[in-house]
PDB file of C-alpha atoms in Angstrom:
ATOM      1  CA  MET A   1     118.395 141.438  91.683  1.00  0.00           C
ATOM      2  CA  THR A   2     120.794 138.537  90.881  1.00  0.00           C
ATOM      3  CA  VAL A   3     124.509 138.550  91.664  1.00  0.00           C
ATOM      4  CA  ASP A   4     126.639 136.887  89.138  1.00  0.00           C
ATOM      5  CA  LEU A   5     130.045 135.722  90.879  1.00  0.00           C
ATOM      6  CA  ARG A   6     131.502 134.344  87.652  1.00  0.00           C
ATOM      7  CA  LEU A   7     133.602 137.329  87.006  1.00  0.00           C
ATOM      8  CA  GLY A   8     135.288 136.707  90.448  1.00  0.00           C
ATOM      9  CA  ILE A   9     137.043 133.700  89.054  1.00  0.00           C
ATOM     10  CA  PRO A  10     139.132 135.920  86.554  1.00  0.00           C
ATOM     11  CA  GLY A  11     139.926 138.323  89.190  1.00  0.00           C
ATOM     12  CA  VAL A  12     141.127 135.720  91.786  1.00  0.00           C
ATOM     13  CA  ALA A  13     143.132 134.201  88.918  1.00  0.00           C
ATOM     14  CA  ALA A  14     144.872 137.391  88.018  1.00  0.00           C
ATOM     15  CA  TRP A  15     145.671 138.201  91.736  1.00  0.00           C
ATOM     16  CA  VAL A  16     147.087 134.630  92.235  1.00  0.00           C
ATOM     17  CA  ALA A  17     149.209 134.857  89.221  1.00  0.00           C
ATOM     18  CA  ALA A  18     150.421 138.303  90.138  1.00  0.00           C
ATOM     19  CA  GLY A  19     151.381 137.250  93.670  1.00  0.00           C
ATOM     20  CA  VAL A  20     153.197 134.221  92.543  1.00  0.00           C
ATOM     21  CA  VAL A  21     155.150 136.069  89.598  1.00  0.00           C
ATOM     22  CA  ILE A  22     156.087 139.142  91.719  1.00  0.00           C
ATOM     23  CA  GLY A  23     157.596 136.641  94.364  1.00  0.00           C
ATOM     24  CA  VAL A  24     159.755 135.134  91.562  1.00  0.00           C
ATOM     25  CA  PRO A  25     160.094 137.702  88.812  1.00  0.00           C
ATOM     26  CA  SER A  26     162.491 135.612  86.683  1.00  0.00           C
ATOM     27  CA  ILE A  27     159.422 133.220  85.751  1.00  0.00           C
ATOM     28  CA  ALA A  28     157.241 136.131  84.594  1.00  0.00           C
ATOM     29  CA  LEU A  29     158.054 135.944  80.924  1.00  0.00           C
ATOM     30  CA  PRO A  30     157.658 132.174  80.526  1.00  0.00           C
ATOM     31  CA  VAL A  31     154.612 132.135  82.509  1.00  0.00           C
ATOM     32  CA  ALA A  32     153.111 134.950  80.567  1.00  0.00           C
ATOM     33  CA  VAL A  33     154.009 133.101  77.323  1.00  0.00           C
ATOM     34  CA  GLY A  34     152.520 129.774  78.551  1.00  0.00           C
ATOM     35  CA  LEU A  35     149.295 131.553  79.795  1.00  0.00           C
ATOM     36  CA  TRP A  36     148.771 133.263  76.488  1.00  0.00           C
ATOM     37  CA  LEU A  37     149.190 130.130  74.376  1.00  0.00           C
ATOM     38  CA  ALA A  38     146.698 128.371  76.866  1.00  0.00           C
ATOM     39  CA  ALA A  39     144.272 131.372  76.559  1.00  0.00           C
ATOM     40  CA  ALA A  40     144.454 131.195  72.762  1.00  0.00           C
ATOM     41  CA  VAL A  41     143.604 127.499  72.777  1.00  0.00           C
ATOM     42  CA  LEU A  42     140.735 128.029  75.173  1.00  0.00           C
ATOM     43  CA  VAL A  43     139.349 130.969  73.149  1.00  0.00           C
ATOM     44  CA  VAL A  44     139.008 128.583  70.296  1.00  0.00           C
ATOM     45  CA  VAL A  45     137.333 126.052  72.425  1.00  0.00           C
ATOM     46  CA  ALA A  46     134.950 128.497  73.918  1.00  0.00           C
ATOM     47  CA  VAL A  47     133.364 129.234  70.601  1.00  0.00           C
ATOM     48  CA  ARG A  48     131.881 125.714  70.693  1.00  0.00           C
ATOM     49  CA  LEU A  49     131.621 125.268  74.472  1.00  0.00           C
ATOM     50  CA  ARG A  50     130.237 128.427  76.296  1.00  0.00           C
ATOM     51  CA  TRP A  51     131.280 127.347  79.748  1.00  0.00           C
ATOM     52  CA  VAL A  52     134.901 127.480  78.751  1.00  0.00           C
ATOM     53  CA  ALA A  53     134.665 131.131  78.314  1.00  0.00           C
ATOM     54  CA  ILE A  54     134.983 131.963  81.868  1.00  0.00           C
ATOM     55  CA  VAL A  55     138.172 129.902  82.228  1.00  0.00           C
ATOM     56  CA  ALA A  56     139.508 131.444  79.098  1.00  0.00           C
ATOM     57  CA  LEU A  57     138.782 134.907  80.534  1.00  0.00           C
ATOM     58  CA  ALA A  58     140.603 133.895  83.881  1.00  0.00           C
ATOM     59  CA  ILE A  59     143.658 132.776  81.953  1.00  0.00           C
ATOM     60  CA  VAL A  60     143.687 136.086  80.034  1.00  0.00           C
ATOM     61  CA  ALA A  61     143.588 138.005  83.047  1.00  0.00           C
ATOM     62  CA  ALA A  62     146.426 136.095  84.619  1.00  0.00           C
ATOM     63  CA  ALA A  63     148.376 136.417  81.383  1.00  0.00           C
ATOM     64  CA  LEU A  64     147.915 140.267  81.430  1.00  0.00           C
ATOM     65  CA  CYS A  65     149.243 140.450  84.928  1.00  0.00           C
ATOM     66  CA  CYS A  66     152.266 138.292  84.231  1.00  0.00           C
ATOM     67  CA  THR A  67     153.053 140.299  80.980  1.00  0.00           C
ATOM     68  CA  ALA A  68     152.975 143.638  82.947  1.00  0.00           C
ATOM     69  CA  ILE A  69     155.244 142.256  85.593  1.00  0.00           C
ATOM     70  CA  ALA A  70     157.606 140.773  82.912  1.00  0.00           C
ATOM     71  CA  ILE A  71     157.755 144.305  81.167  1.00  0.00           C
ATOM     72  CA  GLN A  72     158.339 146.173  84.418  1.00  0.00           C
ATOM     73  CA  SER A  73     160.977 143.837  86.037  1.00  0.00           C
ATOM     74  CA  PRO A  74     164.100 144.978  84.007  1.00  0.00           C
ATOM     75  CA  ALA A  75     163.136 148.645  84.659  1.00  0.00           C
ATOM     76  CA  ARG A  76     162.820 148.024  88.357  1.00  0.00           C
ATOM     77  CA  PHE A  77     165.936 145.777  88.733  1.00  0.00           C
ATOM     78  CA  PRO A  78     168.342 147.046  85.902  1.00  0.00           C
ATOM     79  CA  ALA A  79     171.307 144.965  85.085  1.00  0.00           C
ATOM     80  CA  SER A  80     173.665 147.954  86.009  1.00  0.00           C
ATOM     81  CA  LEU A  81     172.476 147.724  89.657  1.00  0.00           C
ATOM     82  CA  SER A  82     172.729 143.869  90.116  1.00  0.00           C
ATOM     83  CA  GLU A  83     173.410 142.801  93.633  1.00  0.00           C
ATOM     84  CA  ASP A  84     176.731 141.172  92.590  1.00  0.00           C
ATOM     85  CA  ALA A  85     178.079 144.375  91.149  1.00  0.00           C
ATOM     86  CA  HIS A  86     176.975 146.667  94.079  1.00  0.00           C
ATOM     87  CA  ALA A  87     176.643 144.570  97.141  1.00  0.00           C
ATOM     88  CA  GLY A  88     178.156 146.341 100.036  1.00  0.00           C
ATOM     89  CA  ARG A  89     179.950 148.828  97.646  1.00  0.00           C
ATOM     90  CA  HIS A  90     179.908 152.519  97.982  1.00  0.00           C
ATOM     91  CA  ILE A  91     178.123 154.305  95.160  1.00  0.00           C
ATOM     92  CA  SER A  92     177.187 157.791  94.278  1.00  0.00           C
ATOM     93  CA  GLY A  93     174.288 159.124  92.235  1.00  0.00           C
ATOM     94  CA  THR A  94     171.549 161.521  91.788  1.00  0.00           C
ATOM     95  CA  ALA A  95     167.847 160.937  92.760  1.00  0.00           C
ATOM     96  CA  THR A  96     164.494 162.786  92.374  1.00  0.00           C
ATOM     97  CA  THR A  97     162.470 163.217  95.435  1.00  0.00           C
ATOM     98  CA  THR A  98     158.946 161.859  95.358  1.00  0.00           C
ATOM     99  CA  ALA A  99     158.000 163.134  98.899  1.00  0.00           C
ATOM    100  CA  THR A 100     158.671 166.349 100.721  1.00  0.00           C
ATOM    101  CA  LEU A 101     161.769 166.003 102.927  1.00  0.00           C
ATOM    102  CA  LEU A 102     161.752 167.750 106.278  1.00  0.00           C
ATOM    103  CA  PRO A 103     164.420 168.198 108.765  1.00  0.00           C
ATOM    104  CA  GLY A 104     164.131 165.537 111.552  1.00  0.00           C
ATOM    105  CA  ARG A 105     162.784 162.674 109.356  1.00  0.00           C
ATOM    106  CA  GLY A 106     165.135 159.786 108.785  1.00  0.00           C
ATOM    107  CA  ASN A 107     164.003 158.162 105.545  1.00  0.00           C
ATOM    108  CA  PHE A 108     162.229 159.297 102.289  1.00  0.00           C
ATOM    109  CA  ALA A 109     161.179 157.812  99.005  1.00  0.00           C
ATOM    110  CA  ALA A 110     163.043 158.880  95.740  1.00  0.00           C
ATOM    111  CA  THR A 111     163.551 157.749  92.311  1.00  0.00           C
ATOM    112  CA  LEU A 112     167.255 156.925  91.665  1.00  0.00           C
ATOM    113  CA  ALA A 113     168.264 158.731  88.359  1.00  0.00           C
ATOM    114  CA  SER A 114     171.897 157.722  88.012  1.00  0.00           C
ATOM    115  CA  VAL A 115     174.282 155.593  89.709  1.00  0.00           C
ATOM    116  CA  ASP A 116     178.078 156.014  89.160  1.00  0.00           C
ATOM    117  CA  GLY A 117     177.259 157.969  85.906  1.00  0.00           C
ATOM    118  CA  VAL A 118     174.843 155.440  84.557  1.00  0.00           C
ATOM    119  CA  ALA A 119     171.422 156.497  83.987  1.00  0.00           C
ATOM    120  CA  VAL A 120     168.587 154.597  85.739  1.00  0.00           C
ATOM    121  CA  SER A 121     164.910 155.102  86.843  1.00  0.00           C
ATOM    122  CA  VAL A 122     164.375 153.012  89.941  1.00  0.00           C
ATOM    123  CA  PRO A 123     162.247 153.609  93.054  1.00  0.00           C
ATOM    124  CA  VAL A 124     164.349 153.518  96.281  1.00  0.00           C
ATOM    125  CA  LEU A 125     163.862 154.212  99.846  1.00  0.00           C
ATOM    126  CA  VAL A 126     166.763 156.397 101.294  1.00  0.00           C
ATOM    127  CA  PHE A 127     167.824 155.944 104.910  1.00  0.00           C
ATOM    128  CA  GLY A 128     170.362 158.169 106.446  1.00  0.00           C
ATOM    129  CA  ASP A 129     170.949 161.648 108.021  1.00  0.00           C
ATOM    130  CA  HIS A 130     168.291 164.310 107.970  1.00  0.00           C
ATOM    131  CA  PRO A 131     168.239 166.957 105.231  1.00  0.00           C
ATOM    132  CA  VAL A 132     169.370 170.477 106.303  1.00  0.00           C
ATOM    133  CA  GLY A 133     166.298 172.267 105.280  1.00  0.00           C
ATOM    134  CA  ARG A 134     163.031 171.506 103.594  1.00  0.00           C
ATOM    135  CA  ILE A 135     163.381 169.847 100.145  1.00  0.00           C
ATOM    136  CA  GLY A 136     160.366 169.738  97.909  1.00  0.00           C
ATOM    137  CA  ILE A 137     158.954 167.010  95.672  1.00  0.00           C
ATOM    138  CA  GLY A 138     160.748 166.781  92.324  1.00  0.00           C
ATOM    139  CA  THR A 139     164.140 168.266  93.516  1.00  0.00           C
ATOM    140  CA  THR A 140     167.126 166.496  92.046  1.00  0.00           C
ATOM    141  CA  ILE A 141     169.468 165.545  94.965  1.00  0.00           C
ATOM    142  CA  ALA A 142     172.993 164.023  95.126  1.00  0.00           C
ATOM    143  CA  ILE A 143     173.431 160.911  97.436  1.00  0.00           C
ATOM    144  CA  ALA A 144     176.220 158.556  98.227  1.00  0.00           C
ATOM    145  CA  GLY A 145     176.011 155.324 100.175  1.00  0.00           C
ATOM    146  CA  THR A 146     175.295 151.628  99.782  1.00  0.00           C
ATOM    147  CA  LEU A 147     172.421 149.878  97.977  1.00  0.00           C
ATOM    148  CA  THR A 148     170.603 146.835  98.991  1.00  0.00           C
ATOM    149  CA  ALA A 149     167.709 145.093  97.042  1.00  0.00           C
ATOM    150  CA  ALA A 150     164.376 145.223  98.663  1.00  0.00           C
ATOM    151  CA  GLU A 151     162.153 142.262  99.085  1.00  0.00           C
ATOM    152  CA  PRO A 152     160.060 141.179  95.976  1.00  0.00           C
ATOM    153  CA  GLY A 153     156.735 143.002  95.998  1.00  0.00           C
ATOM    154  CA  ASP A 154     157.947 146.052  97.929  1.00  0.00           C
ATOM    155  CA  ASP A 155     156.907 149.367  96.409  1.00  0.00           C
ATOM    156  CA  VAL A 156     160.524 150.254  96.094  1.00  0.00           C
ATOM    157  CA  SER A 157     163.165 148.248  94.335  1.00  0.00           C
ATOM    158  CA  TYR A 158     166.198 149.144  96.526  1.00  0.00           C
ATOM    159  CA  LEU A 159     167.087 150.459  99.897  1.00  0.00           C
ATOM    160  CA  PHE A 160     169.756 153.117  99.848  1.00  0.00           C
ATOM    161  CA  PHE A 161     171.707 153.686 103.083  1.00  0.00           C
ATOM    162  CA  ALA A 162     173.212 157.288 102.536  1.00  0.00           C
ATOM    163  CA  ASP A 163     176.433 158.313 104.241  1.00  0.00           C
ATOM    164  CA  ASP A 164     175.587 161.914 104.347  1.00  0.00           C
ATOM    165  CA  PRO A 165     172.472 164.213 104.187  1.00  0.00           C
ATOM    166  CA  PRO A 166     171.260 164.723 100.521  1.00  0.00           C
ATOM    167  CA  THR A 167     172.445 167.839  98.788  1.00  0.00           C
ATOM    168  CA  VAL A 168     170.375 169.760  96.321  1.00  0.00           C
ATOM    169  CA  VAL A 169     171.610 169.648  92.625  1.00  0.00           C
ATOM    170  CA  ALA A 170     168.660 171.083  90.908  1.00  0.00           C
ATOM    171  CA  ALA A 171     165.316 172.655  91.826  1.00  0.00           C
ATOM    172  CA  PRO A 172     162.065 171.008  90.999  1.00  0.00           C
ATOM    173  CA  PRO A 173     160.429 171.791  87.655  1.00  0.00           C
ATOM    174  CA  TRP A 174     157.907 174.711  87.883  1.00  0.00           C
ATOM    175  CA  TYR A 175     154.840 172.504  87.506  1.00  0.00           C
ATOM    176  CA  LEU A 176     156.082 170.826  90.791  1.00  0.00           C
ATOM    177  CA  ASP A 177     157.429 173.744  92.534  1.00  0.00           C
ATOM    178  CA  TRP A 178     154.329 175.729  92.790  1.00  0.00           C
ATOM    179  CA  ALA A 179     152.663 172.868  94.690  1.00  0.00           C
ATOM    180  CA  ASN A 180     155.724 172.632  96.987  1.00  0.00           C
ATOM    181  CA  GLY A 181     155.025 176.265  98.000  1.00  0.00           C
ATOM    182  CA  LEU A 182     151.401 175.564  98.574  1.00  0.00           C
ATOM    183  CA  ARG A 183     152.331 172.496 100.743  1.00  0.00           C
ATOM    184  CA  ALA A 184     154.771 174.680 102.671  1.00  0.00           C
ATOM    185  CA  GLY A 185     151.955 177.343 103.226  1.00  0.00           C
ATOM    186  CA  PHE A 186     149.485 174.653 104.536  1.00  0.00           C
ATOM    187  CA  LEU A 187     152.175 173.178 106.834  1.00  0.00           C
ATOM    188  CA  HIS A 188     152.789 176.719 108.188  1.00  0.00           C
ATOM    189  CA  ALA A 189     149.112 177.461 108.677  1.00  0.00           C
TER     190      ALA A 189
END
């Protein structure tokens, strides 16, 4: 059996490009455009020179990663939540829980749904007081506190430091609530 390692080259190129562009998201769009142009040229050249095909594939893989990051960046860091506008400022909003909140836990993941009346959809990690009771996945909660941008490459966009425990605004939809009951039963057992 022969192992062909040539496909490792596009994989490494994609990972390197993604790592660089995630660290500096402002360059994602120009890098993606440049890589797509380079890939187009190399695909034309690859028709005549077969060995160029692997290089063209590597550039296409890197361009795909950069394009995905360029498309997602505005959603993860919306202009309405810019550091200049919210640095150290007290804000209030609603969020949807993405994990079960239990009394006695200090932080939890959520998706910020609105900030000061402006609709957003941003992953956050909320720090603060413990919830009063169990809050299931998909529950809409009200939170108030300060917002700080997370490090580039984190799985959340912002860190939210809440002043008070979260309060429930709306129950989770039925298709998530049945699973919350199942989780609670497993925890009890």
